[in-house]
Short mmCIF file of C-alpha atoms and ligand atoms in Angstrom, two decimals:
data_model
loop_
_atom_site.label_atom_id
_atom_site.label_comp_id
_atom_site.label_asym_id
_atom_site.label_seq_id
_atom_site.Cartn_x
_atom_site.Cartn_y
_atom_site.Cartn_z
CA UNK A 1 0.07 -0.11 0.10
CA UNK A 2 3.04 2.79 -1.40
CA UNK A 3 0.28 5.06 -2.16
CA UNK A 4 2.92 7.98 -2.48
CA UNK A 5 4.59 5.63 -5.68
CA UNK A 6 3.76 7.41 -8.92
CA UNK A 7 3.02 4.90 -11.75
CA UNK A 8 2.66 5.71 -15.45
CA UNK A 9 -0.76 4.93 -16.43
CA UNK A 10 -0.41 5.56 -20.16
CA UNK A 11 -0.67 2.90 -22.72
CA UNK A 12 -3.46 0.91 -20.32
CA UNK A 13 -6.30 2.03 -21.78
CA UNK A 14 -7.46 4.60 -19.02
CA UNK A 15 -10.11 6.89 -19.76
CA UNK A 16 -8.29 9.54 -16.97
CA UNK A 17 -5.07 10.06 -18.85
CA UNK A 18 -5.75 8.82 -22.18
CA UNK A 19 -8.51 11.04 -22.99
CA UNK A 20 -7.77 14.15 -21.33
CA UNK A 21 -6.62 15.82 -24.17
CA UNK A 22 -9.48 15.24 -26.31
CA UNK A 23 -12.02 16.69 -23.60
CA UNK A 24 -9.57 19.36 -22.06
CA UNK A 25 -6.27 20.47 -24.54
CA UNK A 26 -4.21 19.24 -21.27
CA UNK A 27 -1.80 16.80 -23.27
CA UNK A 28 -0.50 13.78 -20.80
CA UNK A 29 2.88 14.14 -21.53
CA UNK A 30 3.47 16.79 -19.44
CA UNK A 31 -0.05 17.60 -17.96
CA UNK A 32 -1.84 16.26 -14.72
CA UNK A 33 -5.44 14.89 -14.58
CA UNK A 34 -7.20 15.94 -12.33
CA UNK A 35 -10.82 15.47 -13.98
CA UNK A 36 -12.49 11.82 -14.26
CA UNK A 37 -13.51 10.03 -11.12
CA UNK A 38 -11.07 7.46 -10.33
CA UNK A 39 -7.83 7.32 -8.22
CA UNK A 40 -4.30 7.12 -9.17
CA UNK A 41 -3.62 4.31 -6.60
CA UNK A 42 -3.24 0.38 -7.69
CA UNK A 43 -6.09 -1.28 -6.36
CA UNK A 44 -6.17 -3.89 -3.10
CA UNK A 45 -4.32 -6.71 -3.31
CA UNK A 46 -6.86 -8.47 -2.54
CA UNK A 47 -8.70 -7.83 -5.99
CA UNK A 48 -5.85 -8.01 -7.94
CA UNK A 49 -5.19 -11.58 -6.42
CA UNK A 50 -9.17 -12.80 -7.46
CA UNK A 51 -8.34 -11.29 -10.97
CA UNK A 52 -4.99 -12.86 -11.26
CA UNK A 53 -6.76 -16.48 -10.41
CA UNK A 54 -9.45 -15.74 -12.94
CA UNK A 55 -7.06 -15.02 -15.41
CA UNK A 56 -5.09 -18.20 -14.80
CA UNK A 57 -8.33 -20.42 -14.88
CA UNK A 58 -8.76 -19.12 -18.51
CA UNK A 59 -13.00 -19.82 -18.71
CA UNK A 60 -14.65 -16.54 -19.03
CA UNK A 61 -18.38 -17.39 -19.70
CA UNK A 62 -21.36 -16.04 -18.16
CA UNK A 63 -21.27 -15.15 -14.18
CA UNK A 64 -23.02 -18.05 -12.35
CA UNK A 65 -25.03 -17.60 -9.02
CA UNK A 66 -24.42 -13.96 -7.54
CA UNK A 67 -25.62 -14.75 -3.88
CA UNK A 68 -21.71 -14.84 -2.89
CA UNK A 69 -21.75 -11.45 -4.14
CA UNK A 70 -24.80 -10.28 -2.76
CA UNK A 71 -23.49 -11.66 0.97
CA UNK A 72 -20.56 -9.59 0.63
CA UNK A 73 -22.29 -6.81 -0.20
CA UNK A 74 -24.66 -7.51 2.83
CA UNK A 75 -21.74 -8.16 5.15
CA UNK A 76 -20.04 -4.96 4.05
CA UNK A 77 -23.25 -3.12 4.59
CA UNK A 78 -23.96 -3.86 7.77
CA UNK A 79 -20.42 -3.88 9.55
CA UNK A 80 -19.31 -0.60 7.63
CA UNK A 81 -22.34 1.60 7.32
CA UNK A 82 -24.53 0.03 10.07
CA UNK A 83 -27.61 -0.70 7.46
CA UNK A 84 -28.55 -4.34 7.51
CA UNK A 85 -29.17 -5.47 3.37
CA UNK A 86 -30.73 -8.56 2.96
CA UNK A 87 -29.16 -9.83 0.27
CA UNK A 88 -32.51 -10.46 -1.65
CA UNK A 89 -33.12 -6.82 -1.93
CA UNK A 90 -29.80 -6.38 -4.29
CA UNK A 91 -30.12 -6.54 -8.21
CA UNK A 92 -26.96 -5.87 -10.37
CA UNK A 93 -26.23 -2.84 -13.38
CA UNK A 94 -23.62 -2.06 -15.50
CA UNK A 95 -22.77 0.70 -13.19
CA UNK A 96 -24.51 2.97 -11.31
CA UNK A 97 -25.82 5.27 -14.13
CA UNK A 98 -27.10 2.70 -15.53
CA UNK A 99 -29.37 1.73 -12.84
CA UNK A 100 -30.20 5.03 -12.62
CA UNK A 101 -31.97 4.77 -16.14
CA UNK A 102 -33.43 1.97 -14.97
CA UNK A 103 -35.09 3.34 -11.61
CA UNK A 104 -36.41 6.35 -14.59
CA UNK A 105 -37.83 3.86 -17.00
CA UNK A 106 -39.53 2.08 -14.10
CA UNK A 107 -41.50 4.91 -12.58
CA UNK A 108 -40.97 7.84 -15.03
CA UNK A 109 -42.05 8.92 -18.69
CA UNK A 110 -41.05 11.00 -21.18
CA UNK A 111 -41.58 14.54 -20.43
CA UNK A 112 -41.89 14.25 -16.38
CA UNK A 113 -40.04 15.78 -14.33
CA UNK A 114 -36.88 14.72 -11.91
CA UNK A 115 -35.02 17.29 -9.29
CA UNK A 116 -31.38 17.24 -8.83
CA UNK A 117 -29.52 19.24 -6.59
CA UNK A 118 -27.17 21.27 -8.13
CA UNK A 119 -24.11 21.80 -8.62
CA UNK A 120 -24.43 17.63 -8.98
CA UNK A 121 -22.63 15.17 -10.73
CA UNK A 122 -23.12 15.91 -14.58
CA UNK A 123 -23.77 12.62 -15.73
CA UNK A 124 -27.78 12.97 -14.19
CA UNK A 125 -27.95 15.65 -16.29
CA UNK A 126 -26.82 13.55 -19.36
CA UNK A 127 -28.86 10.51 -18.49
CA UNK A 128 -32.25 12.27 -17.61
CA UNK A 129 -31.80 14.54 -21.29
CA UNK A 130 -30.82 11.15 -23.08
CA UNK A 131 -34.20 9.72 -21.46
CA UNK A 132 -36.60 12.95 -22.42
CA UNK A 133 -37.30 13.80 -19.03
CA UNK A 134 -37.56 17.11 -17.54
CA UNK A 135 -34.51 18.48 -15.23
CA UNK A 136 -35.54 20.69 -12.67
CA UNK A 137 -32.47 21.95 -10.76
CA UNK A 138 -32.83 22.76 -7.18
CA UNK A 139 -30.10 25.00 -6.23
CA UNK A 140 -28.25 24.03 -3.19
CA UNK A 141 -27.47 26.99 -1.02
CA UNK A 142 -24.19 27.55 -0.40
CA UNK A 143 -24.00 28.84 3.26
CA UNK A 144 -20.57 29.89 4.03
CA UNK A 145 -18.92 26.72 2.06
CA UNK A 146 -21.36 24.50 3.65
CA UNK A 147 -24.15 22.99 0.58
CA UNK A 148 -27.77 22.88 1.84
CA UNK A 149 -30.91 21.69 0.62
CA UNK A 150 -33.70 24.40 0.45
CA UNK A 151 -36.79 22.51 0.63
CA UNK A 152 -39.27 25.73 0.52
CA UNK A 153 -37.67 26.68 -2.54
CA UNK A 154 -38.25 23.06 -4.02
CA UNK A 155 -42.39 23.30 -2.81
CA UNK A 156 -42.67 25.87 -5.67
CA UNK A 157 -40.90 23.98 -8.82
CA UNK A 158 -42.99 20.47 -7.92
CA UNK A 159 -45.51 20.27 -10.05
CA UNK A 160 -47.69 17.04 -10.95
CA UNK A 161 -45.46 15.85 -13.91
CA UNK A 162 -42.49 15.59 -11.23
CA UNK A 163 -42.32 11.89 -10.47
CA UNK A 164 -38.92 11.72 -8.61
CA UNK A 165 -35.64 13.07 -6.24
CA UNK A 166 -32.23 12.30 -6.71
CA UNK A 167 -29.82 12.81 -3.53
CA UNK A 168 -26.27 12.20 -4.34
CA UNK A 169 -24.96 11.00 -0.77
CA UNK A 170 -21.96 11.41 -0.44
CA UNK A 171 -22.21 14.52 -2.33
CA UNK A 172 -20.73 15.17 -5.43
CA UNK A 173 -19.04 17.54 -6.02
CA UNK A 174 -17.82 18.66 -2.73
CA UNK A 175 -18.15 15.37 -1.06
CA UNK A 176 -20.67 16.79 1.82
CA UNK A 177 -21.89 14.38 4.20
CA UNK A 178 -25.84 14.76 4.56
CA UNK A 179 -27.27 14.44 8.17
CA UNK A 180 -29.44 12.24 9.00
CA UNK A 181 -31.90 15.27 10.05
CA UNK A 182 -31.08 16.57 6.34
CA UNK A 183 -32.09 13.52 4.74
CA UNK A 184 -34.90 12.61 6.84
CA UNK A 185 -36.51 15.93 6.14
CA UNK A 186 -35.82 15.22 2.52
CA UNK A 187 -37.86 11.90 2.89
CA UNK A 188 -40.87 13.69 4.68
CA UNK A 189 -40.91 15.84 1.48
CA UNK A 190 -41.28 12.83 -1.24
CA UNK A 191 -43.79 11.33 1.00
CA UNK A 192 -45.92 14.98 1.10
CA UNK A 193 -45.63 14.82 -2.61
CA UNK A 194 -45.58 11.32 -3.66
CA UNK A 195 -42.00 11.26 -5.04
CA UNK A 196 -39.48 7.90 -5.81
CA UNK A 197 -36.61 8.85 -3.69
CA UNK A 198 -33.18 7.74 -5.34
CA UNK A 199 -30.16 8.00 -3.59
CA UNK A 200 -26.82 7.69 -5.27
CA UNK A 201 -24.74 6.50 -2.79
CA UNK A 202 -21.26 5.45 -4.76
CA UNK A 203 -19.04 7.40 -2.67
CA UNK A 204 -20.05 5.92 0.70
CA UNK A 205 -16.83 4.10 1.45
CA UNK A 206 -14.92 7.02 0.59
CA UNK A 207 -15.57 9.11 4.15
CA UNK A 208 -12.91 10.42 5.61
CA UNK A 209 -11.79 8.23 8.87
CA UNK A 210 -13.41 10.61 11.64
CA UNK A 211 -16.52 10.97 9.67
CA UNK A 212 -19.57 8.93 9.18
CA UNK A 213 -22.06 8.19 6.19
CA UNK A 214 -25.56 7.92 6.83
CA UNK A 215 -27.69 5.55 4.18
CA UNK A 216 -30.87 7.08 3.11
CA UNK A 217 -32.40 4.02 4.27
CA UNK A 218 -31.05 4.17 7.47
CA UNK A 219 -32.17 7.80 8.08
CA UNK A 220 -35.62 7.85 6.42
CA UNK A 221 -37.13 4.42 7.36
CA UNK A 222 -40.66 6.31 6.50
CA UNK A 223 -39.36 6.15 2.87
CA UNK A 224 -38.66 2.66 2.39
CA UNK A 225 -41.77 2.01 -0.01
CA UNK A 226 -40.44 4.68 -2.47
CA UNK A 227 -36.64 4.26 -2.18
CA UNK A 228 -33.95 3.13 -4.13
CA UNK A 229 -30.31 3.16 -3.32
CA UNK A 230 -27.95 2.93 -6.35
CA UNK A 231 -24.29 1.81 -5.04
CA UNK A 232 -21.58 0.56 -5.96
CA UNK A 233 -17.63 -0.65 -4.84
CA UNK A 234 -16.27 0.98 -7.90
CA UNK A 235 -15.43 4.44 -6.23
CA UNK A 236 -14.23 3.38 -2.89
CA UNK A 237 -12.25 0.77 -4.43
CA UNK A 238 -10.79 1.96 -7.45
CA UNK A 239 -12.60 -0.47 -9.97
CA UNK A 240 -15.27 1.16 -11.73
CA UNK A 241 -13.89 -0.73 -14.99
CA UNK A 242 -15.77 -3.29 -13.18
CA UNK A 243 -18.99 -1.57 -14.48
CA UNK A 244 -20.83 -3.39 -11.64
CA UNK A 245 -23.43 -1.33 -9.78
CA UNK A 246 -26.02 -2.24 -6.71
CA UNK A 247 -29.67 -1.61 -7.02
CA UNK A 248 -31.22 -2.05 -3.29
CA UNK A 249 -34.72 -1.84 -2.77
CA UNK A 250 -36.03 -3.19 0.68
CA UNK A 251 -39.78 -2.79 -0.55
CA UNK A 252 -41.04 -5.62 -2.54
CA UNK A 253 -43.50 -3.69 -4.70
CA UNK A 254 -40.21 -1.92 -5.64
CA UNK A 255 -38.53 -4.92 -6.58
CA UNK A 256 -41.11 -6.47 -8.74
CA UNK A 257 -41.76 -2.95 -10.70
CA UNK A 258 -37.63 -2.83 -11.42
CA UNK A 259 -37.63 -6.59 -12.59
CA UNK A 260 -39.22 -6.48 -15.91
CA UNK A 261 -37.48 -3.26 -16.89
CA UNK A 262 -33.76 -4.96 -15.94
CA UNK A 263 -35.11 -8.01 -18.24
CA UNK A 264 -34.88 -5.92 -21.14
CA UNK A 265 -32.51 -3.15 -19.83
CA UNK A 266 -29.55 -5.24 -18.58
CA UNK A 267 -28.15 -8.67 -18.65
CA UNK A 268 -26.38 -10.76 -16.63
CA UNK A 269 -23.81 -9.19 -14.39
CA UNK A 270 -20.08 -8.59 -15.53
CA UNK A 271 -18.04 -11.61 -14.47
CA UNK A 272 -14.52 -9.54 -13.70
CA UNK A 273 -16.55 -6.77 -12.31
CA UNK A 274 -18.66 -9.22 -9.85
CA UNK A 275 -15.49 -11.07 -8.77
CA UNK A 276 -13.86 -7.61 -7.97
CA UNK A 277 -16.62 -6.37 -5.86
CA UNK A 278 -16.69 -9.68 -3.90
CA UNK A 279 -12.95 -9.80 -3.80
CA UNK A 280 -13.08 -5.73 -2.10
CA UNK A 281 -15.80 -6.14 -0.05
CA UNK A 282 -14.66 -9.70 2.03
CA UNK A 283 -10.70 -8.67 1.96
CA UNK A 284 -10.54 -5.13 1.41
CA UNK A 285 -11.21 -3.78 4.31
CA UNK A 286 -7.56 -2.63 5.39
CA UNK A 287 -6.68 -1.17 2.43
CA UNK A 288 -10.30 1.16 2.12
CA UNK A 289 -8.98 2.54 5.64
CA UNK A 290 -5.82 3.07 4.36
CA UNK A 291 -6.73 5.05 1.30
CA UNK A 292 -9.18 6.92 2.98
CA UNK A 293 -6.71 8.24 5.81
CA UNK A 294 -4.33 9.19 2.77
CA UNK A 295 -6.93 10.93 0.90
CA UNK A 296 -7.91 12.86 3.91
CA UNK A 297 -4.18 14.28 4.37
CA UNK A 298 -4.14 14.89 0.91
CA UNK A 299 -7.67 16.80 1.25
CA UNK A 300 -5.46 18.78 4.04
CA UNK A 301 -2.62 19.70 2.17
CA UNK A 302 -4.19 20.80 -0.95
CA UNK A 303 -6.07 22.63 0.65
CA UNK A 304 -4.30 24.61 3.05
CA UNK A 305 -2.27 25.73 -0.43
CA UNK A 306 -4.73 26.16 -2.86
CA UNK A 307 -6.68 28.85 -0.32
CA UNK A 308 -3.60 30.93 -0.13
CA UNK A 309 -3.99 31.56 -3.39
CA UNK A 310 -6.07 35.36 -2.49
CA UNK A 311 -9.77 34.94 -3.21
CA UNK A 312 -9.81 30.94 -3.98
CA UNK A 313 -12.04 29.17 -1.26
CA UNK A 314 -11.95 25.28 -1.14
CA UNK A 315 -15.13 23.69 -0.08
CA UNK A 316 -14.96 21.96 3.40
CA UNK A 317 -15.33 18.11 2.75
CA UNK A 318 -15.63 14.60 4.58
CA UNK A 319 -15.87 12.38 2.27
CA UNK A 320 -14.52 11.74 -1.57
CA UNK A 321 -11.55 12.93 -3.54
CA UNK A 322 -13.92 15.08 -5.48
CA UNK A 323 -12.43 18.73 -4.34
CA UNK A 324 -14.18 21.90 -5.35
CA UNK A 325 -12.84 25.42 -5.34
CA UNK A 326 -14.97 28.67 -5.57
CA UNK A 327 -12.56 31.06 -7.73
CA UNK A 328 -15.67 33.90 -7.68
CA UNK A 329 -14.15 36.09 -5.39
CA UNK A 330 -10.80 36.35 -7.44
CA UNK A 331 -12.45 38.84 -9.75
CA UNK A 332 -11.40 36.67 -12.92
CA UNK A 333 -14.12 35.18 -15.25
CA UNK A 334 -14.88 31.35 -15.38
CA UNK A 335 -13.14 31.04 -18.98
CA UNK A 336 -10.08 33.01 -17.58
CA UNK A 337 -9.61 30.46 -14.51
CA UNK A 338 -10.35 27.50 -16.35
CA UNK A 339 -7.43 29.15 -19.06
CA UNK A 340 -5.28 29.54 -16.57
CA UNK A 341 -5.88 25.98 -14.72
CA UNK A 342 -5.84 23.89 -17.98
CA UNK A 343 -3.15 26.14 -20.43
CA UNK A 344 -0.43 27.58 -17.46
CA UNK A 345 -0.87 24.70 -14.72
CA UNK A 346 -1.50 22.19 -17.35
CA UNK A 347 -4.31 20.36 -15.24
CA UNK A 348 -7.08 18.74 -16.69
CA UNK A 349 -9.98 19.71 -14.34
CA UNK A 350 -13.93 19.22 -14.55
CA UNK A 351 -15.34 23.00 -15.02
CA UNK A 352 -17.95 24.14 -12.89
CA UNK A 353 -20.55 24.38 -15.22
CA UNK A 354 -20.67 20.89 -16.11
CA UNK A 355 -22.69 20.35 -12.83
CA UNK A 356 -25.63 22.84 -13.52
CA UNK A 357 -27.12 25.65 -11.77
CA UNK A 358 -24.31 27.13 -9.19
CA UNK A 359 -21.43 25.64 -10.48
CA UNK A 360 -20.58 28.56 -13.15
CA UNK A 361 -17.51 30.06 -10.64
CA UNK A 362 -16.31 26.57 -9.75
CA UNK A 363 -13.94 23.87 -10.97
CA UNK A 364 -14.05 20.60 -9.47
CA UNK A 365 -10.42 18.86 -9.26
CA UNK A 366 -9.89 15.12 -7.98
CA UNK A 367 -7.17 14.93 -5.60
CA UNK A 368 -6.76 11.01 -5.47
CA UNK A 369 -3.23 11.10 -6.75
CA UNK A 370 0.30 9.95 -5.06
CA UNK A 371 1.36 12.98 -3.21
CA UNK A 372 4.49 13.67 -5.08
CA UNK A 373 2.06 14.67 -7.69
CA UNK A 374 -0.29 16.39 -5.72
CA UNK A 375 2.67 18.48 -4.48
CA UNK A 376 3.84 19.35 -8.24
CA UNK A 377 -0.19 20.26 -9.02
CA UNK A 378 -0.11 22.93 -6.15
CA UNK A 379 3.18 24.22 -6.87
CA UNK A 380 1.41 24.92 -10.90
CA UNK A 381 -1.80 26.14 -9.55
CA UNK A 382 -0.10 28.50 -6.80
CA UNK A 383 2.24 29.77 -10.24
CA UNK A 384 -0.76 29.90 -12.39
CA UNK A 385 -2.63 32.66 -10.07
CA UNK A 386 0.82 34.08 -8.67
CA UNK A 387 0.02 37.68 -9.87
CA UNK A 388 -3.42 37.80 -7.83
CA UNK A 389 -3.23 40.05 -4.95
C1 PLP B 401 -22.17 10.54 -7.88
C2 PLP B 401 -22.18 9.39 -9.15
N1 PLP B 401 -22.94 8.89 -9.29
C3 PLP B 401 -22.53 7.87 -10.48
C4 PLP B 401 -21.33 8.10 -10.68
C5 PLP B 401 -20.98 6.96 -12.21
O1 PLP B 401 -20.92 5.60 -11.68
P1 PLP B 401 -20.90 4.22 -12.60
O2 PLP B 401 -19.71 4.57 -13.35
O3 PLP B 401 -21.05 3.15 -11.98
O4 PLP B 401 -22.17 4.65 -13.64
C6 PLP B 401 -20.25 8.98 -10.55
C7 PLP B 401 -18.77 9.06 -11.17
O5 PLP B 401 -18.11 9.29 -10.79
C8 PLP B 401 -20.48 9.50 -9.26
O6 PLP B 401 -19.58 10.67 -8.73
#
């Protein structure tokens, strides 16, 4: 577990490094990739060992009975998150965004509205647009560097055509952990307006060591007949290429409604993804503890230095590695800050406008990288904004 080691990811089909020039104009030769949400660390030894065993037997046919994977998920959720998930509540999708599409298909129609608390993970927007759903943006209130939901304002946006609400918990970008009371208030809102609550908890295993993620199912038992949790081991264990998401629904009626949709939108689970998930959740606990401690130290270092740039503020976070930086007080326009970051610092980040309303003056930076590389990124940022007073 030497997270400090810089390993070259060129030539191994990495989206984050191999496609950065195409998407941001920053060359991987002398640039630093801080955009796509994966980590520049090799995954847990137990996962590599499981994949090695798989490669050696050489039979890559359809995956068999998923129950050992569901047991592993159930055990992990109980031990790590205090959430006693019955294995029969779990089904699989080729990732969380694919699962999101299935829930939308089951519960909404073209033209129906779906609420997003923006700024939020951009793929929700793309999926909703692609499926012809109306995006209802409820802008988070930035209360002195802490995002809060404004459910009073949301009352005015909810019409009869609005059918679902998406909670991103922990929140991306910015890494906020929602408190039980906030989740519970949102659940009450969903009950009042008869809305499906879709809780994306993909970042649940990236919580800093001194903090705790509260699963929506625990905070809001009243909403269990309208709650679908979408999650995965992909972010916490850096195995996103395994394309395996979990759809968890305690309510039997929900599972019955999802089943036919899954039959036509999904196939059997990905063999390699399932094998990686099982290894991660049964034998990856120590690695998870170590990586989360390392990420917190990265965040503290990054924040201390980046906030030294006049007018720049780093949103406090307790989870994820997706830092959210507010450039609004620099006196620069969003295009000017992104030019400095991409062209001068040669850093590929994610422009804030991608995340919807409220994101314009921000940019998102992924800090899941070996510390020596992070220090290089800090120095580049300090130079690129060195003239600010
Ligand atoms: C909140 C959130 N949901 C979903 C995803 C993507 O999940 P998947 O690759 O399983 O579709 C991401 C990736 O960054 C994310 O941040």
